[in-house]
PDB file of C-alpha atoms in Angstrom:
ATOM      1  CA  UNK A1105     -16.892  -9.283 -13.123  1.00 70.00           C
ATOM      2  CA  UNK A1106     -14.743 -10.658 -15.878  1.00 69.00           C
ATOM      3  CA  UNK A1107     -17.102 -13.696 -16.493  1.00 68.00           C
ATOM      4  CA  UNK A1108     -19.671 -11.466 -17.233  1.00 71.00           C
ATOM      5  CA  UNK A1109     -17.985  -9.074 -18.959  1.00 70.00           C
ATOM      6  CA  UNK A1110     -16.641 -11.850 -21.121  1.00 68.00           C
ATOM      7  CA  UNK A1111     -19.885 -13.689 -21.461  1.00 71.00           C
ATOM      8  CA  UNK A1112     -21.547 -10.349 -22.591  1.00 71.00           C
ATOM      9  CA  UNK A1113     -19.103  -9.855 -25.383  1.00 68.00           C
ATOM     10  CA  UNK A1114     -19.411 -13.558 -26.610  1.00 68.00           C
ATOM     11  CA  UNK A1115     -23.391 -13.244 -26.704  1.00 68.00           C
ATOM     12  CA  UNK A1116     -23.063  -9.871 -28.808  1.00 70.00           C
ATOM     13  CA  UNK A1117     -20.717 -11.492 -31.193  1.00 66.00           C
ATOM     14  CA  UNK A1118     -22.774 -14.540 -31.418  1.00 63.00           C
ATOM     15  CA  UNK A1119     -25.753 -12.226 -32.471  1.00 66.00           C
ATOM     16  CA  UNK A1120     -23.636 -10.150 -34.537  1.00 62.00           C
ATOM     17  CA  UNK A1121     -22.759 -13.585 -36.722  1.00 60.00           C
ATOM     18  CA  UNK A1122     -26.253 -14.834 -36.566  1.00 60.00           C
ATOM     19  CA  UNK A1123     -27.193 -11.781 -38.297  1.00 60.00           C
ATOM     20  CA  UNK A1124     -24.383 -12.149 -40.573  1.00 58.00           C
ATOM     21  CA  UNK A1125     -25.450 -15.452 -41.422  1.00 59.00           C
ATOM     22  CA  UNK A1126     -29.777 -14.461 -41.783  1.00 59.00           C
ATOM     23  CA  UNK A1127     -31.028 -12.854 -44.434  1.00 55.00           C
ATOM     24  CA  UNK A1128     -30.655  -9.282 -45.116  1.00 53.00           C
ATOM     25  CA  UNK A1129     -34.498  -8.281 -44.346  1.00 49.00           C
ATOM     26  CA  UNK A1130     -34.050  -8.845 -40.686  1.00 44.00           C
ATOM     27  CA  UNK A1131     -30.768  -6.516 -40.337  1.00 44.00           C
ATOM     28  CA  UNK A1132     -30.370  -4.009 -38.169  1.00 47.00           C
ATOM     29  CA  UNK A1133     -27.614  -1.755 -36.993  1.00 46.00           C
ATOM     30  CA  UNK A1134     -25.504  -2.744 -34.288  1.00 49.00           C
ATOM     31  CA  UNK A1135     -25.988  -1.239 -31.070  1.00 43.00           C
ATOM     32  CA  UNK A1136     -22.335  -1.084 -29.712  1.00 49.00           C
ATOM     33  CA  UNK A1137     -19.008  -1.545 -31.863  1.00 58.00           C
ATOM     34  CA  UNK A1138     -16.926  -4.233 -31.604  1.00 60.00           C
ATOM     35  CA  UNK A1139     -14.103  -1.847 -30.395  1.00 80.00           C
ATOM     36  CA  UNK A1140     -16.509  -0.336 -27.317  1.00 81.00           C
ATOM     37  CA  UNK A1141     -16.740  -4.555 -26.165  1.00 82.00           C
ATOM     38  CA  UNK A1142     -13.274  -5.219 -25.989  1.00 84.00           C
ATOM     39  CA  UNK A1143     -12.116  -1.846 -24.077  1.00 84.00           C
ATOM     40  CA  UNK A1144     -14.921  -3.169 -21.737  1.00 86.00           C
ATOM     41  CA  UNK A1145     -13.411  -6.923 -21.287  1.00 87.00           C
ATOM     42  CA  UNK A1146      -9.630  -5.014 -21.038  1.00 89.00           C
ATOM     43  CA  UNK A1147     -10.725  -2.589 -18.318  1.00 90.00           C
ATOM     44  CA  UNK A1148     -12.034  -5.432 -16.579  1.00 90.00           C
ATOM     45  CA  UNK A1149      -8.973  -8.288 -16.903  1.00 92.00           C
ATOM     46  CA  UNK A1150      -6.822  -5.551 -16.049  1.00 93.00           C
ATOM     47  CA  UNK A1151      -8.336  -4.518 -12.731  1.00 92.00           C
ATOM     48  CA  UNK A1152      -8.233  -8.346 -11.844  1.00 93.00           C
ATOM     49  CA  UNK A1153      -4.740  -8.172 -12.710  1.00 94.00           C
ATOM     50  CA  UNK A1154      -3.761  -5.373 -10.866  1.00 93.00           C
ATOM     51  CA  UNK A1155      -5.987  -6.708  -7.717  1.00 94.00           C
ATOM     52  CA  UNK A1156      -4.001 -10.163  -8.394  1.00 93.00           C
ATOM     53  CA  UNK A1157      -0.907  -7.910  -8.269  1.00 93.00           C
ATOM     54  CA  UNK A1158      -1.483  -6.574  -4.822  1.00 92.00           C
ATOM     55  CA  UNK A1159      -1.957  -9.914  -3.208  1.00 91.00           C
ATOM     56  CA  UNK A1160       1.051 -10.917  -4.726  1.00 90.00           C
ATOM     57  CA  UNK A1161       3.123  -8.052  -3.105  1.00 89.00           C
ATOM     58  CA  UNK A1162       0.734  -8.900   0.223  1.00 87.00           C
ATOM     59  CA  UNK A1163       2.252 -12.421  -0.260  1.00 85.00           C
ATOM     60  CA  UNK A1164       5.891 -11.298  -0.378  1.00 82.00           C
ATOM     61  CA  UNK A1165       6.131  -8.262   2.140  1.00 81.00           C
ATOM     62  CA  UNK A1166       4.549 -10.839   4.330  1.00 81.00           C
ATOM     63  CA  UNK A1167       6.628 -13.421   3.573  1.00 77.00           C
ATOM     64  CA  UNK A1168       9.655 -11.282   3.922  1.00 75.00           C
ATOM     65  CA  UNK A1169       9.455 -10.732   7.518  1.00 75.00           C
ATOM     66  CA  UNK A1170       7.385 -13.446   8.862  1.00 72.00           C
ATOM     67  CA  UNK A1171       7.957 -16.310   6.588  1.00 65.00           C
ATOM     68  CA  UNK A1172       6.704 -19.148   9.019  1.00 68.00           C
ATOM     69  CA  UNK A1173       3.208 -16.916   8.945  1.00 67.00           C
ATOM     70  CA  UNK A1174       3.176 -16.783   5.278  1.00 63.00           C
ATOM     71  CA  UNK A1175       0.669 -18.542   4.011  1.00 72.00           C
ATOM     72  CA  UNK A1176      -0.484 -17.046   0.767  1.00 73.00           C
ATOM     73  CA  UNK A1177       3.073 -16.979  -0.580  1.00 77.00           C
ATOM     74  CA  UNK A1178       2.207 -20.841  -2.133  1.00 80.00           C
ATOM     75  CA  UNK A1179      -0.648 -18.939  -4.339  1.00 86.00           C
ATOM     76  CA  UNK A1180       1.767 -16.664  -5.881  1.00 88.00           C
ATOM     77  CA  UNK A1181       2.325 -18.794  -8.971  1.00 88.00           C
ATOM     78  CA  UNK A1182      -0.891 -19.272  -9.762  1.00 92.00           C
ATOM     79  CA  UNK A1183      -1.282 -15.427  -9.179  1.00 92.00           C
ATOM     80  CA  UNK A1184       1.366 -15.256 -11.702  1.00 93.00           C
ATOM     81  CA  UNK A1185      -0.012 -17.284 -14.312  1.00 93.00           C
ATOM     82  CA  UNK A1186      -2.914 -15.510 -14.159  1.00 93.00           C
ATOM     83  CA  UNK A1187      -1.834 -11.941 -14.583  1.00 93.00           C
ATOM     84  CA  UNK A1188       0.096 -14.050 -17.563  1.00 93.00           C
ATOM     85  CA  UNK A1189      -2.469 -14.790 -19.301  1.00 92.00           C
ATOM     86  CA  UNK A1190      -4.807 -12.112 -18.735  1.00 92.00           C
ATOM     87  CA  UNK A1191      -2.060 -10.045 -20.506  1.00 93.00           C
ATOM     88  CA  UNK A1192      -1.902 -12.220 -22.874  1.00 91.00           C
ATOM     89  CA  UNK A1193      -5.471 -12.497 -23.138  1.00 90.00           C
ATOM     90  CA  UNK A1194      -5.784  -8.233 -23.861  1.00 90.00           C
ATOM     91  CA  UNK A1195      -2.706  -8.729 -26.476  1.00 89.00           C
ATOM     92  CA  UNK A1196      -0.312  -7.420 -23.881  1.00 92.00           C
ATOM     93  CA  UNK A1197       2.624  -9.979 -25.147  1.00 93.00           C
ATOM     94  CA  UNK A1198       5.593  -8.290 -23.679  1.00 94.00           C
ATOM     95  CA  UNK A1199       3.703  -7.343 -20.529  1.00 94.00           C
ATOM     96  CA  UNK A1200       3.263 -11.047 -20.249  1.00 93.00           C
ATOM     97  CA  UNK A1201       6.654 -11.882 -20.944  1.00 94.00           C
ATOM     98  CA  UNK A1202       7.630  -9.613 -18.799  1.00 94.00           C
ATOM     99  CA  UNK A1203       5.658 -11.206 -16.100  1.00 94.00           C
ATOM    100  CA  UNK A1204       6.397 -14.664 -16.995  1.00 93.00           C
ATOM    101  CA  UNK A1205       9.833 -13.904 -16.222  1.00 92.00           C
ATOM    102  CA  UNK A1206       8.898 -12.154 -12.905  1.00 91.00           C
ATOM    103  CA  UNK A1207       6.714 -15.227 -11.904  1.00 90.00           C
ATOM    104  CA  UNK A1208      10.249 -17.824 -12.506  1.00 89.00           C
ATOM    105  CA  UNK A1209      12.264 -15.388 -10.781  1.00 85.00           C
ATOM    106  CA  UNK A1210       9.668 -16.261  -7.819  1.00 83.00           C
ATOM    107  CA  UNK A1211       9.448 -19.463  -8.496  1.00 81.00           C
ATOM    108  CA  UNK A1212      13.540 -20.122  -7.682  1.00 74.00           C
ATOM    109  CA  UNK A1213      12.977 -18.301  -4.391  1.00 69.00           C
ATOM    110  CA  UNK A1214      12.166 -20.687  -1.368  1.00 60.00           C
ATOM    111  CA  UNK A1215       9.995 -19.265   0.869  1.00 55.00           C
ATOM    112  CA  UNK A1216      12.708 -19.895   3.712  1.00 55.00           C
ATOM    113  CA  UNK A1217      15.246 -17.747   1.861  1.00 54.00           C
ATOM    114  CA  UNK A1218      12.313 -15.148   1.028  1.00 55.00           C
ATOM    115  CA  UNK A1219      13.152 -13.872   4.418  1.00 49.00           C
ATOM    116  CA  UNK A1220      16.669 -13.155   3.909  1.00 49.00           C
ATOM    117  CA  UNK A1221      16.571 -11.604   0.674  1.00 55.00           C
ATOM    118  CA  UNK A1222      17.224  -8.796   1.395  1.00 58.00           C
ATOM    119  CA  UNK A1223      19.016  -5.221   0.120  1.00 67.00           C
ATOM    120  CA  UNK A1224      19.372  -4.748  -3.719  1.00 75.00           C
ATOM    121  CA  UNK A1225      17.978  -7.796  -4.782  1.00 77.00           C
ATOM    122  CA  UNK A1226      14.823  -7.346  -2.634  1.00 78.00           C
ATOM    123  CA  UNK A1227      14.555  -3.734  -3.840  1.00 83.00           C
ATOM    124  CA  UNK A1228      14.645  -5.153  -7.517  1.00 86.00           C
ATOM    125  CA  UNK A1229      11.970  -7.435  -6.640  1.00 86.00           C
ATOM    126  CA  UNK A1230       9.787  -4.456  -5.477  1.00 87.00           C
ATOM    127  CA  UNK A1231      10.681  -2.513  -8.725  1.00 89.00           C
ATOM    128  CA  UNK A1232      10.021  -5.034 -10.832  1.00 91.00           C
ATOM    129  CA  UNK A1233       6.307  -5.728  -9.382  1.00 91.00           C
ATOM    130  CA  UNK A1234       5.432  -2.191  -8.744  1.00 92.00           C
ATOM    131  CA  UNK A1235       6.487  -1.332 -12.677  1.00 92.00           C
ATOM    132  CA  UNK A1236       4.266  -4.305 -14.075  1.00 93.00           C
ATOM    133  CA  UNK A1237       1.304  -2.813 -11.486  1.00 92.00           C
ATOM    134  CA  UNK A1238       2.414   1.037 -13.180  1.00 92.00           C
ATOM    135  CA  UNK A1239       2.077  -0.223 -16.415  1.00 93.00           C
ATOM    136  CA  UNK A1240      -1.211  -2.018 -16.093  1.00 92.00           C
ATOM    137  CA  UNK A1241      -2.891   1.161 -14.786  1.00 90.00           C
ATOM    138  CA  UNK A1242      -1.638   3.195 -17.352  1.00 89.00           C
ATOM    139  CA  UNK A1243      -3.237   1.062 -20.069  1.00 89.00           C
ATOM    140  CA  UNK A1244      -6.286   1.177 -17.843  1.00 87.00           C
ATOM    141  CA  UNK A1245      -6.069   4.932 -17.900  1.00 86.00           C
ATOM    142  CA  UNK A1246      -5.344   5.381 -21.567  1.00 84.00           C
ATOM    143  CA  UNK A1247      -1.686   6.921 -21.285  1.00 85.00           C
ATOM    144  CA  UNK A1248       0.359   6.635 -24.556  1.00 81.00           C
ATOM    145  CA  UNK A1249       3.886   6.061 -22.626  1.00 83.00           C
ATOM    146  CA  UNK A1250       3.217   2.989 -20.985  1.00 85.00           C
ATOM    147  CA  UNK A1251       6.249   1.128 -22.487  1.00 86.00           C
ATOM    148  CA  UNK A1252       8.724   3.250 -21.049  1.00 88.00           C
ATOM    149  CA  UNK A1253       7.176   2.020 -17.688  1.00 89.00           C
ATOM    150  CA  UNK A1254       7.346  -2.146 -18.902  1.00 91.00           C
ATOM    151  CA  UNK A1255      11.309  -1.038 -20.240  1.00 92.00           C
ATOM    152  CA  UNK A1256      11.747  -0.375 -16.383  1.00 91.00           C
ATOM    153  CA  UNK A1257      10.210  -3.939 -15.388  1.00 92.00           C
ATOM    154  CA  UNK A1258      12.220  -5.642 -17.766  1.00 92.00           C
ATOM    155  CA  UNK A1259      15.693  -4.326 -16.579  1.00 92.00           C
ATOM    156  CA  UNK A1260      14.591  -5.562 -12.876  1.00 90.00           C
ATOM    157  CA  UNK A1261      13.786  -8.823 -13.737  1.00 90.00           C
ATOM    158  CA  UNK A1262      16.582  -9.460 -16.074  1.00 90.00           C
ATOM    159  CA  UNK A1263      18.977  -8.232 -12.647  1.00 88.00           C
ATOM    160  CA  UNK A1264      17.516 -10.744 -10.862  1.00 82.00           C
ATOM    161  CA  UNK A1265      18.010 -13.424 -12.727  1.00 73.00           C
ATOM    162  CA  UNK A1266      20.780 -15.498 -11.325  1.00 61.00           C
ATOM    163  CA  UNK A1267      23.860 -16.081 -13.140  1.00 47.00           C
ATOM    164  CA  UNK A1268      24.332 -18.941 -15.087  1.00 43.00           C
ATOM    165  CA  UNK A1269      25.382 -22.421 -13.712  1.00 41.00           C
ATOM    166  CA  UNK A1270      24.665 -21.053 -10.666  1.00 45.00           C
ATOM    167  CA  UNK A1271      22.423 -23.354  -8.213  1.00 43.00           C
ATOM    168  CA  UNK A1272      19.289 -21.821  -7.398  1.00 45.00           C
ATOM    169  CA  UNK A1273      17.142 -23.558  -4.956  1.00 45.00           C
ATOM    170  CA  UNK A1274      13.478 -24.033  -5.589  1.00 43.00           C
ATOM    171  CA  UNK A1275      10.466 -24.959  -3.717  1.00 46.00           C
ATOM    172  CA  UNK A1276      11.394 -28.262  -2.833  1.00 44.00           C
ATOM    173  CA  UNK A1277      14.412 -29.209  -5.861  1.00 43.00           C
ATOM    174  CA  UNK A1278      17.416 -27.808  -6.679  1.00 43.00           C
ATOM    175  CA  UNK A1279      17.684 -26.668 -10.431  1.00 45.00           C
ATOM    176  CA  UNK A1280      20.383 -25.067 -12.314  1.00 44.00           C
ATOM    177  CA  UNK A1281      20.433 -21.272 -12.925  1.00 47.00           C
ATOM    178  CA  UNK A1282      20.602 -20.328 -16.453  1.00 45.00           C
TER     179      UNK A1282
END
């Protein structure tokens, strides 16, 4: 759906410069503003987002309690990076931040410890993701106060973030917190 969408809107602005670039006897009005097209293409990387969203919270509540069964918790960073960039993409840059930040925080969790986070850290987790998923469908629905929403997601990321020179273990290395 966003392939087409996006492949729609690059055809009608290659016609629209085409007719820039003709002669004025063959102009004619144009059938959709330029505005109309890119509300289109955000509805539609935003619903992939927020779809990309839920498997990412699939991934984790599954990984939680059953990490041995987990096995879409290794797509989560590529899940990530794509919400990333699709945010990026609609000129969403804090939202992206914002989930950049999330997707790290991930990334220094293990899938073995994944099960025992637990408690307030675990809650913050949830908060963070459900915000970012708020958010997204408040821009999808048109609502003004969205950044009150993303001011939420930030403050649960930056409480996850372990405290410097502390050793956080990653798939497979050991880094340094900072």
């Amino acid at each position: 759906g966003v392939a087409a969408a996006l492949i729609s809107v690059e055809d009608k602005l290659d016609g629209q410069l085409v007719k820039l670039i003709l002669p004025e006897s063959g102009k004619r009005a144009a059938a959709a503003p330029v505005d109309e097209e890119f509300r289109q293409v955000r509805d539609a990387v935003l619903r992939e987002c927020v779809v990309n969203l839920a498997r990412i919270k699939d991934a984790i509540a599954l990984a939680a309690h059953a990490p041995a069964e987990a096995q879409g918790y290794d797509q989560v960073p590529q899940l990530v990076r794509g919400i990333t960039a699709g945010l990026l993409m609609i000129e969403e840059p804090r939202a992206g931040e914002v989930m950049d930040r999330l997707g790290r925080v991930l990334a220094g969790v293990a899938l073995p410890d994944l099960g025992g986070l637990a408690g307030q850290r675990l809650d913050l987790l949830a908060d963070a993701i459900v915000a970012v998923e708020y958010y997204m469908e408040m821009l999808q629905a048109g609502r003004p106060d969205a950044a009150q929403v993303l001011d939420g997601a930030e403050r649960a990321v930056l409480a996850l973030r372990p405290a410097t020179g502390r050793v956080v273990r990653s798939t497979g290395a050991i880094q340094r917190g900072g």
